[in-house]
Amino acid sequence: MQEGKIFFRNLNSPLGEMIAGATDKGICFLEWHDRGGVERIKQRVEKRYRMSLIKGNNQHLDRLENELGDYFAEKLKKFGVEIDVTGTPFEKKTWEQLLQIPYGETRSYGQIAKHLGKPGAQRAVGRANGANYLSIVIPCHRVIEANGNLRGYGGKLWRK
């Protein structure tokens, strides 16, 4: 494992319990407990970041908790908490596009692929969405099918 730690703790939300983690640089994951189980989530994060997870807290987790509260109270439209994500270059570009989707709006997988200069790459966009470990903060829940249908959300479709 690399030097460094990821502090993690549970967070409550109106839509269910979540687990969040942060490095000293920012939030690196926010997942629903029912997305495969907490132990599985922790294993995936340790593998991806090559860092140890330690139950605890830091300033990024405190800020995330406050911002989530404001988000669910409809007082916050865009998160300001620092993030520390790791992924392939395509995943990172996709996540940057997700961050551009305004609150209350949606985009299709195809629209995002087109913005990335990769028309026809909607399946790759879908895979990148699924690789997003920052549920809600990087709003993959705002991506839908071209026909307006909901599709593929690790946090369960009823939340999307």
N, CA and C atoms as an extended XYZ file, in Angstrom:
480
Properties=species:S:1:pos:R:3:atomname:S:1:resname:S:1:resid:I:1 pbc="F F F"
N         0.845       -1.190        0.000 N   MET     1
C         0.000        0.000        0.000 CA  MET     1
C         0.882        1.243        0.000 C   MET     1
N         0.387        2.272       -0.689 N   GLN     2
C         1.082        3.555       -0.720 CA  GLN     2
C         1.077        4.189        0.658 C   GLN     2
N         1.973        5.144        0.828 N   GLU     3
C         1.890        5.957        2.037 CA  GLU     3
C         0.604        6.745        1.978 C   GLU     3
N         0.111        7.084        3.116 N   GLY     4
C        -1.134        7.831        3.165 CA  GLY     4
C        -2.265        6.952        3.638 C   GLY     4
N        -3.311        7.611        4.051 N   LYS     5
C        -4.461        6.898        4.595 CA  LYS     5
C        -5.727        7.497        4.033 C   LYS     5
N        -6.739        6.691        4.063 N   ILE     6
C        -8.081        7.156        3.756 CA  ILE     6
C        -8.897        6.982        5.038 C   ILE     6
N        -9.358        8.085        5.571 N   PHE     7
C       -10.247        8.021        6.721 CA  PHE     7
C       -11.655        7.808        6.205 C   PHE     7
N       -12.420        6.967        6.888 N   PHE     8
C       -13.789        6.723        6.454 CA  PHE     8
C       -14.725        6.728        7.651 C   PHE     8
N       -15.986        7.031        7.343 N   ARG     9
C       -17.036        6.956        8.351 CA  ARG     9
C       -18.389        6.879        7.661 C   ARG     9
N       -19.389        6.544        8.436 N   ASN    10
C       -20.753        6.458        7.927 CA  ASN    10
C       -21.405        7.823        7.955 C   ASN    10
N       -22.277        8.046        7.001 N   LEU    11
C       -23.077        9.265        6.937 CA  LEU    11
C       -24.531        8.868        6.707 C   LEU    11
N       -25.425        9.577        7.333 N   ASN    12
C       -26.852        9.328        7.133 CA  ASN    12
C       -27.387       10.268        6.071 C   ASN    12
N       -28.381        9.789        5.335 N   SER    13
C       -29.062       10.637        4.363 CA  SER    13
C       -30.535       10.249        4.366 C   SER    13
N       -31.389       11.098        3.831 N   PRO    14
C       -32.804       10.742        3.743 CA  PRO    14
C       -33.076        9.533        2.853 C   PRO    14
N       -32.092        9.169        2.020 N   LEU    15
C       -32.271        8.041        1.103 CA  LEU    15
C       -31.539        6.781        1.547 C   LEU    15
N       -30.959        6.812        2.746 N   GLY    16
C       -30.269        5.635        3.259 CA  GLY    16
C       -28.882        5.955        3.757 C   GLY    16
N       -28.318        4.968        4.431 N   GLU    17
C       -26.993        5.145        5.017 CA  GLU    17
C       -25.916        5.050        3.942 C   GLU    17
N       -24.890        5.878        4.129 N   MET    18
C       -23.786        5.933        3.183 CA  MET    18
C       -22.474        5.743        3.929 C   MET    18
N       -21.433        5.426        3.195 N   ILE    19
C       -20.087        5.365        3.733 CA  ILE    19
C       -19.241        6.301        2.874 C   ILE    19
N       -18.428        7.114        3.540 N   ALA    20
C       -17.611        8.102        2.837 CA  ALA    20
C       -16.171        7.997        3.306 C   ALA    20
N       -15.265        8.358        2.413 N   GLY    21
C       -13.849        8.349        2.753 CA  GLY    21
C       -13.135        9.519        2.128 C   GLY    21
N       -12.053        9.926        2.783 N   ALA    22
C       -11.278       11.058        2.279 CA  ALA    22
C        -9.806       10.875        2.590 C   ALA    22
N        -8.989       11.281        1.643 N   THR    23
C        -7.550       11.393        1.858 CA  THR    23
C        -7.294       12.784        2.436 C   THR    23
N        -6.053       13.126        2.599 N   ASP    24
C        -5.751       14.492        3.055 CA  ASP    24
C        -6.017       15.520        1.960 C   ASP    24
N        -6.194       15.058        0.705 N   LYS    25
C        -6.461       15.968       -0.416 CA  LYS    25
C        -7.946       16.226       -0.643 C   LYS    25
N        -8.804       15.273       -0.265 N   GLY    26
C       -10.232       15.455       -0.502 CA  GLY    26
C       -11.003       14.156       -0.432 C   GLY    26
N       -12.297       14.266       -0.687 N   ILE    27
C       -13.191       13.107       -0.667 CA  ILE    27
C       -12.813       12.176       -1.813 C   ILE    27
N       -12.690       10.889       -1.512 N   CYS    28
C       -12.352        9.944       -2.582 CA  CYS    28
C       -13.445        8.916       -2.811 C   CYS    28
N       -14.362        8.749       -1.860 N   PHE    29
C       -15.502        7.892       -2.146 CA  PHE    29
C       -16.687        8.256       -1.268 C   PHE    29
N       -17.858        8.054       -1.838 N   LEU    30
C       -19.132        8.209       -1.157 CA  LEU    30
C       -20.069        7.201       -1.797 C   LEU    30
N       -20.417        6.179       -1.059 N   GLU    31
C       -21.206        5.070       -1.596 CA  GLU    31
C       -22.375        4.759       -0.675 C   GLU    31
N       -23.417        4.207       -1.251 N   TRP    32
C       -24.557        3.711       -0.477 CA  TRP    32
C       -24.164        2.394        0.156 C   TRP    32
N       -24.525        2.204        1.415 N   HIS    33
C       -24.216        0.945        2.104 CA  HIS    33
C       -24.717       -0.257        1.330 C   HIS    33
N       -25.867       -0.127        0.688 N   ASP    34
C       -26.446       -1.287        0.011 CA  ASP    34
C       -25.895       -1.498       -1.404 C   ASP    34
N       -24.811       -0.819       -1.725 N   ARG    35
C       -24.160       -1.074       -3.024 CA  ARG    35
C       -23.076       -2.135       -2.851 C   ARG    35
N       -23.476       -3.324       -2.564 N   GLY    36
C       -22.525       -4.428       -2.473 CA  GLY    36
C       -21.984       -4.696       -1.088 C   GLY    36
N       -22.395       -3.943       -0.090 N   GLY    37
C       -21.924       -4.170        1.272 CA  GLY    37
C       -20.697       -3.355        1.602 C   GLY    37
N       -20.611       -2.943        2.839 N   VAL    38
C       -19.543       -2.054        3.296 CA  VAL    38
C       -18.162       -2.678        3.143 C   VAL    38
N       -18.022       -3.945        3.498 N   GLU    39
C       -16.694       -4.580        3.396 CA  GLU    39
C       -16.223       -4.640        1.947 C   GLU    39
N       -17.132       -4.950        1.057 N   ARG    40
C       -16.782       -4.995       -0.378 CA  ARG    40
C       -16.389       -3.606       -0.875 C   ARG    40
N       -17.134       -2.600       -0.465 N   ILE    41
C       -16.804       -1.219       -0.847 CA  ILE    41
C       -15.412       -0.864       -0.351 C   ILE    41
N       -15.125       -1.169        0.891 N   LYS    42
C       -13.806       -0.844        1.463 CA  LYS    42
C       -12.692       -1.558        0.707 C   LYS    42
N       -12.902       -2.816        0.350 N   GLN    43
C       -11.892       -3.564       -0.409 CA  GLN    43
C       -11.644       -2.932       -1.770 C   GLN    43
N       -12.739       -2.533       -2.453 N   ARG    44
C       -12.587       -1.886       -3.775 CA  ARG    44
C       -11.792       -0.591       -3.655 C   ARG    44
N       -12.079        0.192       -2.627 N   VAL    45
C       -11.395        1.478       -2.448 CA  VAL    45
C        -9.920        1.251       -2.145 C   VAL    45
N        -9.608        0.315       -1.254 N   GLU    46
C        -8.197        0.037       -0.947 CA  GLU    46
C        -7.449       -0.417       -2.188 C   GLU    46
N        -8.081       -1.239       -3.002 N   LYS    47
C        -7.440       -1.725       -4.226 CA  LYS    47
C        -7.219       -0.576       -5.208 C   LYS    47
N        -8.224        0.271       -5.387 N   ARG    48
C        -8.116        1.357       -6.355 CA  ARG    48
C        -7.080        2.390       -5.928 C   ARG    48
N        -7.084        2.756       -4.663 N   TYR    49
C        -6.202        3.831       -4.182 CA  TYR    49
C        -4.863        3.328       -3.663 C   TYR    49
N        -4.771        2.029       -3.425 N   ARG    50
C        -3.544        1.449       -2.859 CA  ARG    50
C        -3.170        2.159       -1.555 C   ARG    50
N        -4.190        2.401       -0.742 N   MET    51
C        -4.017        3.020        0.571 CA  MET    51
C        -4.862        2.253        1.575 C   MET    51
N        -4.479        2.339        2.818 N   SER    52
C        -5.242        1.702        3.887 CA  SER    52
C        -6.399        2.588        4.311 C   SER    52
N        -7.506        1.947        4.636 N   LEU    53
C        -8.656        2.657        5.182 CA  LEU    53
C        -8.620        2.573        6.696 C   LEU    53
N        -8.871        3.707        7.321 N   ILE    54
C        -8.872        3.792        8.774 CA  ILE    54
C       -10.151        4.488        9.197 C   ILE    54
N       -10.892        3.863       10.097 N   LYS    55
C       -12.116        4.492       10.590 CA  LYS    55
C       -11.711        5.767       11.318 C   LYS    55
N       -12.315        6.879       10.918 N   GLY    56
C       -11.969        8.153       11.520 CA  GLY    56
C       -12.635        9.292       10.789 C   GLY    56
N       -12.038       10.447       10.904 N   ASN    57
C       -12.648       11.650       10.360 CA  ASN    57
C       -11.555       12.628        9.937 C   ASN    57
N       -11.908       13.532        9.053 N   ASN    58
C       -11.046       14.670        8.739 CA  ASN    58
C       -11.926       15.820        8.257 C   ASN    58
N       -11.299       16.944        7.943 N   GLN    59
C       -12.058       18.144        7.579 CA  GLN    59
C       -12.891       17.951        6.315 C   GLN    59
N       -12.423       17.117        5.391 N   HIS    60
C       -13.175       16.881        4.156 CA  HIS    60
C       -14.465       16.114        4.439 C   HIS    60
N       -14.400       15.150        5.335 N   LEU    61
C       -15.608       14.397        5.688 CA  LEU    61
C       -16.608       15.277        6.428 C   LEU    61
N       -16.118       16.148        7.288 N   ASP    62
C       -17.022       17.087        7.973 CA  ASP    62
C       -17.716       17.998        6.964 C   ASP    62
N       -16.939       18.530        6.018 N   ARG    63
C       -17.528       19.421        5.021 CA  ARG    63
C       -18.534       18.664        4.159 C   ARG    63
N       -18.183       17.433        3.759 N   LEU    64
C       -19.102       16.624        2.974 CA  LEU    64
C       -20.411       16.409        3.720 C   LEU    64
N       -20.334       16.083        4.991 N   GLU    65
C       -21.549       15.852        5.769 CA  GLU    65
C       -22.434       17.099        5.783 C   GLU    65
N       -21.833       18.256        5.988 N   ASN    66
C       -22.596       19.515        5.978 CA  ASN    66
C       -23.208       19.787        4.609 C   ASN    66
N       -22.418       19.589        3.548 N   GLU    67
C       -22.918       19.847        2.204 CA  GLU    67
C       -24.013       18.863        1.802 C   GLU    67
N       -23.881       17.595        2.197 N   LEU    68
C       -24.941       16.626        1.910 CA  LEU    68
C       -26.243       17.029        2.588 C   LEU    68
N       -26.140       17.490        3.838 N   GLY    69
C       -27.331       17.958        4.543 CA  GLY    69
C       -28.002       19.094        3.793 C   GLY    69
N       -27.197       20.048        3.326 N   ASP    70
C       -27.741       21.181        2.572 CA  ASP    70
C       -28.296       20.733        1.215 C   ASP    70
N       -27.630       19.771        0.583 N   TYR    71
C       -28.082       19.266       -0.710 CA  TYR    71
C       -29.462       18.614       -0.567 C   TYR    71
N       -29.605       17.746        0.416 N   PHE    72
C       -30.885       17.064        0.589 CA  PHE    72
C       -31.974       18.014        1.084 C   PHE    72
N       -31.583       19.121        1.704 N   ALA    73
C       -32.550       20.152        2.122 CA  ALA    73
C       -32.833       21.129        0.979 C   ALA    73
N       -32.253       20.857       -0.197 N   GLU    74
C       -32.404       21.676       -1.399 CA  GLU    74
C       -31.867       23.098       -1.227 C   GLU    74
N       -30.838       23.239       -0.391 N   LYS    75
C       -30.180       24.530       -0.189 CA  LYS    75
C       -28.865       24.618       -0.959 C   LYS    75
N       -28.361       23.474       -1.417 N   LEU    76
C       -27.079       23.420       -2.119 CA  LEU    76
C       -27.300       22.781       -3.478 C   LEU    76
N       -26.807       23.429       -4.523 N   LYS    77
C       -26.969       22.915       -5.887 CA  LYS    77
C       -25.684       22.318       -6.445 C   LYS    77
N       -24.539       22.736       -5.902 N   LYS    78
C       -23.247       22.260       -6.399 CA  LYS    78
C       -22.304       22.098       -5.211 C   LYS    78
N       -21.652       20.960       -5.139 N   PHE    79
C       -20.750       20.676       -4.029 CA  PHE    79
C       -19.448       21.454       -4.178 C   PHE    79
N       -18.913       21.874       -3.050 N   GLY    80
C       -17.652       22.605       -3.036 CA  GLY    80
C       -16.535       21.847       -2.343 C   GLY    80
N       -16.873       20.714       -1.733 N   VAL    81
C       -15.878       19.920       -1.034 CA  VAL    81
C       -14.782       19.486       -2.008 C   VAL    81
N       -13.560       19.486       -1.523 N   GLU    82
C       -12.437       19.029       -2.361 CA  GLU    82
C       -12.596       17.541       -2.650 C   GLU    82
N       -12.227       17.144       -3.868 N   ILE    83
C       -12.294       15.728       -4.220 CA  ILE    83
C       -10.912       15.230       -4.630 C   ILE    83
N       -10.695       13.939       -4.430 N   ASP    84
C        -9.441       13.281       -4.781 CA  ASP    84
C        -9.809       11.963       -5.453 C   ASP    84
N        -9.988       12.013       -6.770 N   VAL    85
C       -10.421       10.826       -7.499 CA  VAL    85
C        -9.275       10.239       -8.309 C   VAL    85
N        -9.363        8.962       -8.520 N   THR    86
C        -8.407        8.276       -9.369 CA  THR    86
C        -9.181        7.418      -10.362 C   THR    86
N        -8.694        7.376      -11.574 N   GLY    87
C        -9.345        6.600      -12.621 CA  GLY    87
C        -8.553        6.740      -13.906 C   GLY    87
N        -9.057        6.128      -14.943 N   THR    88
C        -8.404        6.238      -16.242 CA  THR    88
C        -8.614        7.660      -16.779 C   THR    88
N        -7.830        8.069      -17.756 N   PRO    89
C        -8.061        9.394      -18.348 CA  PRO    89
C        -9.490        9.550      -18.889 C   PRO    89
N       -10.033        8.516      -19.514 N   PHE    90
C       -11.403        8.602      -20.037 CA  PHE    90
C       -12.408        8.742      -18.900 C   PHE    90
N       -12.232        7.966      -17.830 N   GLU    91
C       -13.132        8.085      -16.682 CA  GLU    91
C       -13.096        9.495      -16.114 C   GLU    91
N       -11.917       10.039      -15.944 N   LYS    92
C       -11.794       11.393      -15.379 CA  LYS    92
C       -12.453       12.439      -16.276 C   LYS    92
N       -12.281       12.305      -17.590 N   LYS    93
C       -12.932       13.242      -18.519 CA  LYS    93
C       -14.447       13.112      -18.447 C   LYS    93
N       -14.920       11.871      -18.324 N   THR    94
C       -16.364       11.648      -18.191 CA  THR    94
C       -16.871       12.287      -16.910 C   THR    94
N       -16.178       12.085      -15.807 N   TRP    95
C       -16.606       12.657      -14.526 CA  TRP    95
C       -16.600       14.183      -14.574 C   TRP    95
N       -15.635       14.753      -15.297 N   GLU    96
C       -15.627       16.220      -15.461 CA  GLU    96
C       -16.891       16.680      -16.179 C   GLU    96
N       -17.332       15.899      -17.167 N   GLN    97
C       -18.579       16.234      -17.864 CA  GLN    97
C       -19.781       16.111      -16.921 C   GLN    97
N       -19.778       15.097      -16.079 N   LEU    98
C       -20.878       14.927      -15.119 CA  LEU    98
C       -20.974       16.132      -14.189 C   LEU    98
N       -19.832       16.646      -13.788 N   LEU    99
C       -19.816       17.808      -12.891 CA  LEU    99
C       -20.396       19.057      -13.551 C   LEU    99
N       -20.499       19.050      -14.872 N   GLN   100
C       -21.049       20.201      -15.604 CA  GLN   100
C       -22.567       20.143      -15.757 C   GLN   100
N       -23.172       19.009      -15.391 N   ILE   101
C       -24.634       18.882      -15.526 CA  ILE   101
C       -25.275       19.677      -14.387 C   ILE   101
N       -26.047       20.700      -14.706 N   PRO   102
C       -26.649       21.513      -13.644 CA  PRO   102
C       -27.660       20.729      -12.803 C   PRO   102
N       -27.790       21.135      -11.572 N   TYR   103
C       -28.775       20.589      -10.648 CA  TYR   103
C       -30.156       20.641      -11.301 C   TYR   103
N       -30.882       19.547      -11.214 N   GLY   104
C       -32.230       19.498      -11.771 CA  GLY   104
C       -32.289       19.178      -13.248 C   GLY   104
N       -31.138       18.983      -13.885 N   GLU   105
C       -31.111       18.642      -15.311 CA  GLU   105
C       -30.496       17.263      -15.499 C   GLU   105
N       -30.698       16.715      -16.688 N   THR   106
C       -30.124       15.420      -17.029 CA  THR   106
C       -29.424       15.525      -18.384 C   THR   106
N       -28.597       14.531      -18.662 N   ARG   107
C       -27.965       14.369      -19.966 CA  ARG   107
C       -28.026       12.895      -20.304 C   ARG   107
N       -28.022       12.593      -21.580 N   SER   108
C       -27.998       11.194      -21.994 CA  SER   108
C       -26.545       10.729      -22.097 C   SER   108
N       -26.389        9.423      -22.078 N   TYR   109
C       -25.058        8.838      -22.255 CA  TYR   109
C       -24.464        9.308      -23.582 C   TYR   109
N       -25.306        9.346      -24.618 N   GLY   110
C       -24.854        9.783      -25.937 CA  GLY   110
C       -24.438       11.246      -25.952 C   GLY   110
N       -25.174       12.109      -25.260 N   GLN   111
C       -24.800       13.529      -25.190 CA  GLN   111
C       -23.430       13.689      -24.544 C   GLN   111
N       -23.189       12.936      -23.495 N   ILE   112
C       -21.890       13.034      -22.815 CA  ILE   112
C       -20.786       12.527      -23.732 C   ILE   112
N       -21.041       11.413      -24.408 N   ALA   113
C       -20.044       10.883      -25.347 CA  ALA   113
C       -19.716       11.922      -26.416 C   ALA   113
N       -20.745       12.593      -26.932 N   LYS   114
C       -20.533       13.620      -27.956 CA  LYS   114
C       -19.696       14.784      -27.395 C   LYS   114
N       -19.983       15.221      -26.169 N   HIS   115
C       -19.201       16.294      -25.545 CA  HIS   115
C       -17.744       15.894      -25.350 C   HIS   115
N       -17.519       14.604      -25.198 N   LEU   116
C       -16.150       14.099      -25.036 CA  LEU   116
C       -15.444       13.930      -26.383 C   LEU   116
N       -16.158       14.220      -27.463 N   GLY   117
C       -15.575       14.038      -28.784 CA  GLY   117
C       -15.551       12.584      -29.212 C   GLY   117
N       -16.405       11.772      -28.592 N   LYS   118
C       -16.452       10.338      -28.880 CA  LYS   118
C       -17.890        9.904      -29.179 C   LYS   118
N       -18.494       10.464      -30.242 N   PRO   119
C       -19.867       10.048      -30.549 CA  PRO   119
C       -19.937        8.530      -30.719 C   PRO   119
N       -20.978        7.958      -30.200 N   GLY   120
C       -21.123        6.509      -30.269 CA  GLY   120
C       -20.511        5.767      -29.093 C   GLY   120
N       -19.874        6.487      -28.187 N   ALA   121
C       -19.205        5.842      -27.047 CA  ALA   121
C       -20.072        5.841      -25.793 C   ALA   121
N       -21.399        5.774      -25.983 N   GLN   122
C       -22.273        5.833      -24.808 CA  GLN   122
C       -22.067        4.664      -23.844 C   GLN   122
N       -21.700        3.510      -24.341 N   ARG   123
C       -21.431        2.375      -23.438 CA  ARG   123
C       -20.187        2.632      -22.603 C   ARG   123
N       -19.177        3.227      -23.202 N   ALA   124
C       -17.966        3.569      -22.445 CA  ALA   124
C       -18.290        4.617      -21.383 C   ALA   124
N       -19.169        5.557      -21.734 N   VAL   125
C       -19.615        6.552      -20.757 CA  VAL   125
C       -20.349        5.853      -19.617 C   VAL   125
N       -21.172        4.871      -19.948 N   GLY   126
C       -21.879        4.104      -18.926 CA  GLY   126
C       -20.927        3.375      -17.998 C   GLY   126
N       -19.870        2.797      -18.557 N   ARG   127
C       -18.872        2.113      -17.725 CA  ARG   127
C       -18.142        3.104      -16.829 C   ARG   127
N       -17.805        4.269      -17.374 N   ALA   128
C       -17.138        5.302      -16.569 CA  ALA   128
C       -18.065        5.784      -15.449 C   ALA   128
N       -19.350        5.915      -15.765 N   ASN   129
C       -20.333        6.276      -14.737 CA  ASN   129
C       -20.309        5.255      -13.605 C   ASN   129
N       -20.300        3.990      -13.967 N   GLY   130
C       -20.291        2.924      -12.973 CA  GLY   130
C       -19.028        2.884      -12.151 C   GLY   130
N       -17.936        3.431      -12.690 N   ALA   131
C       -16.660        3.462      -11.975 CA  ALA   131
C       -16.537        4.687      -11.066 C   ALA   131
N       -17.541        5.547      -11.075 N   ASN   132
C       -17.547        6.735      -10.225 CA  ASN   132
C       -17.789        6.320       -8.783 C   ASN   132
N       -16.857        6.635       -7.905 N   TYR   133
C       -16.979        6.279       -6.489 CA  TYR   133
C       -17.569        7.411       -5.660 C   TYR   133
N       -17.872        8.542       -6.281 N   LEU   134
C       -18.390        9.692       -5.533 CA  LEU   134
C       -19.858        9.933       -5.862 C   LEU   134
N       -20.687        9.025       -5.398 N   SER   135
C       -22.124        9.142       -5.607 CA  SER   135
C       -22.600       10.512       -5.139 C   SER   135
N       -23.513       11.079       -5.867 N   ILE   136
C       -24.135       12.383       -5.606 CA  ILE   136
C       -23.175       13.536       -5.887 C   ILE   136
N       -21.967       13.520       -5.333 N   VAL   137
C       -21.016       14.622       -5.522 CA  VAL   137
C       -20.634       14.741       -6.998 C   VAL   137
N       -20.253       13.631       -7.608 N   ILE   138
C       -20.089       13.576       -9.068 CA  ILE   138
C       -21.392       12.954       -9.552 C   ILE   138
N       -22.291       13.772      -10.109 N   PRO   139
C       -23.696       13.375      -10.278 CA  PRO   139
C       -23.991       12.413      -11.429 C   PRO   139
N       -23.520       11.192      -11.289 N   CYS   140
C       -23.809       10.179      -12.303 CA  CYS   140
C       -25.300        9.850      -12.344 C   CYS   140
N       -26.028       10.193      -11.286 N   HIS   141
C       -27.476        9.945      -11.256 CA  HIS   141
C       -28.238       10.855      -12.224 C   HIS   141
N       -27.557       11.841      -12.784 N   ARG   142
C       -28.205       12.750      -13.740 CA  ARG   142
C       -28.078       12.276      -15.187 C   ARG   142
N       -27.518       11.092      -15.384 N   VAL   143
C       -27.341       10.553      -16.733 CA  VAL   143
C       -28.417        9.513      -16.986 C   VAL   143
N       -29.106        9.676      -18.114 N   ILE   144
C       -30.237        8.821      -18.470 CA  ILE   144
C       -30.089        8.344      -19.911 C   ILE   144
N       -30.985        7.454      -20.310 N   GLU   145
C       -31.001        7.005      -21.705 CA  GLU   145
C       -31.503        8.131      -22.602 C   GLU   145
N       -31.201        8.058      -23.867 N   ALA   146
C       -31.616        9.080      -24.834 CA  ALA   146
C       -33.138        9.224      -24.877 C   ALA   146
N       -33.870        8.130      -24.612 N   ASN   147
C       -35.331        8.176      -24.643 CA  ASN   147
C       -35.938        8.679      -23.323 C   ASN   147
N       -35.082        9.057      -22.374 N   GLY   148
C       -35.563        9.584      -21.097 CA  GLY   148
C       -35.707        8.552      -19.997 C   GLY   148
N       -35.482        7.282      -20.309 N   ASN   149
C       -35.594        6.237      -19.294 CA  ASN   149
C       -34.395        6.237      -18.352 C   ASN   149
N       -34.655        5.817      -17.120 N   LEU   150
C       -33.577        5.631      -16.152 CA  LEU   150
C       -32.867        4.329      -16.468 C   LEU   150
N       -31.569        4.309      -16.196 N   ARG   151
C       -30.800        3.099      -16.461 CA  ARG   151
C       -29.585        3.066      -15.555 C   ARG   151
N       -29.242        1.872      -15.106 N   GLY   152
C       -27.989        1.572      -14.452 CA  GLY   152
C       -27.465        2.558      -13.434 C   GLY   152
N       -27.951        2.482      -12.224 N   TYR   153
C       -27.403        3.304      -11.152 CA  TYR   153
C       -27.051        2.388       -9.998 C   TYR   153
N       -25.767        2.368       -9.620 N   GLY   154
C       -25.293        1.497       -8.552 CA  GLY   154
C       -25.994        1.763       -7.224 C   GLY   154
N       -26.509        2.961       -7.047 N   GLY   155
C       -27.212        3.311       -5.826 CA  GLY   155
C       -28.680        2.911       -5.847 C   GLY   155
N       -29.087        2.137       -6.815 N   LYS   156
C       -30.445        1.641       -7.022 CA  LYS   156
C       -31.263        2.665       -7.801 C   LYS   156
N       -32.013        2.180       -8.762 N   LEU   157
C       -32.789        3.058       -9.638 CA  LEU   157
C       -33.809        3.909       -8.887 C   LEU   157
N       -34.367        3.405       -7.800 N   TRP   158
C       -35.372        4.187       -7.075 CA  TRP   158
C       -34.777        5.477       -6.504 C   TRP   158
N       -33.449        5.504       -6.283 N   ARG   159
C       -32.795        6.723       -5.792 CA  ARG   159
C       -32.512        7.700       -6.929 C   ARG   159
N       -32.287        7.171       -8.109 N   LYS   160
C       -31.917        7.996       -9.248 CA  LYS   160
C       -33.031        8.964       -9.558 C   LYS   160
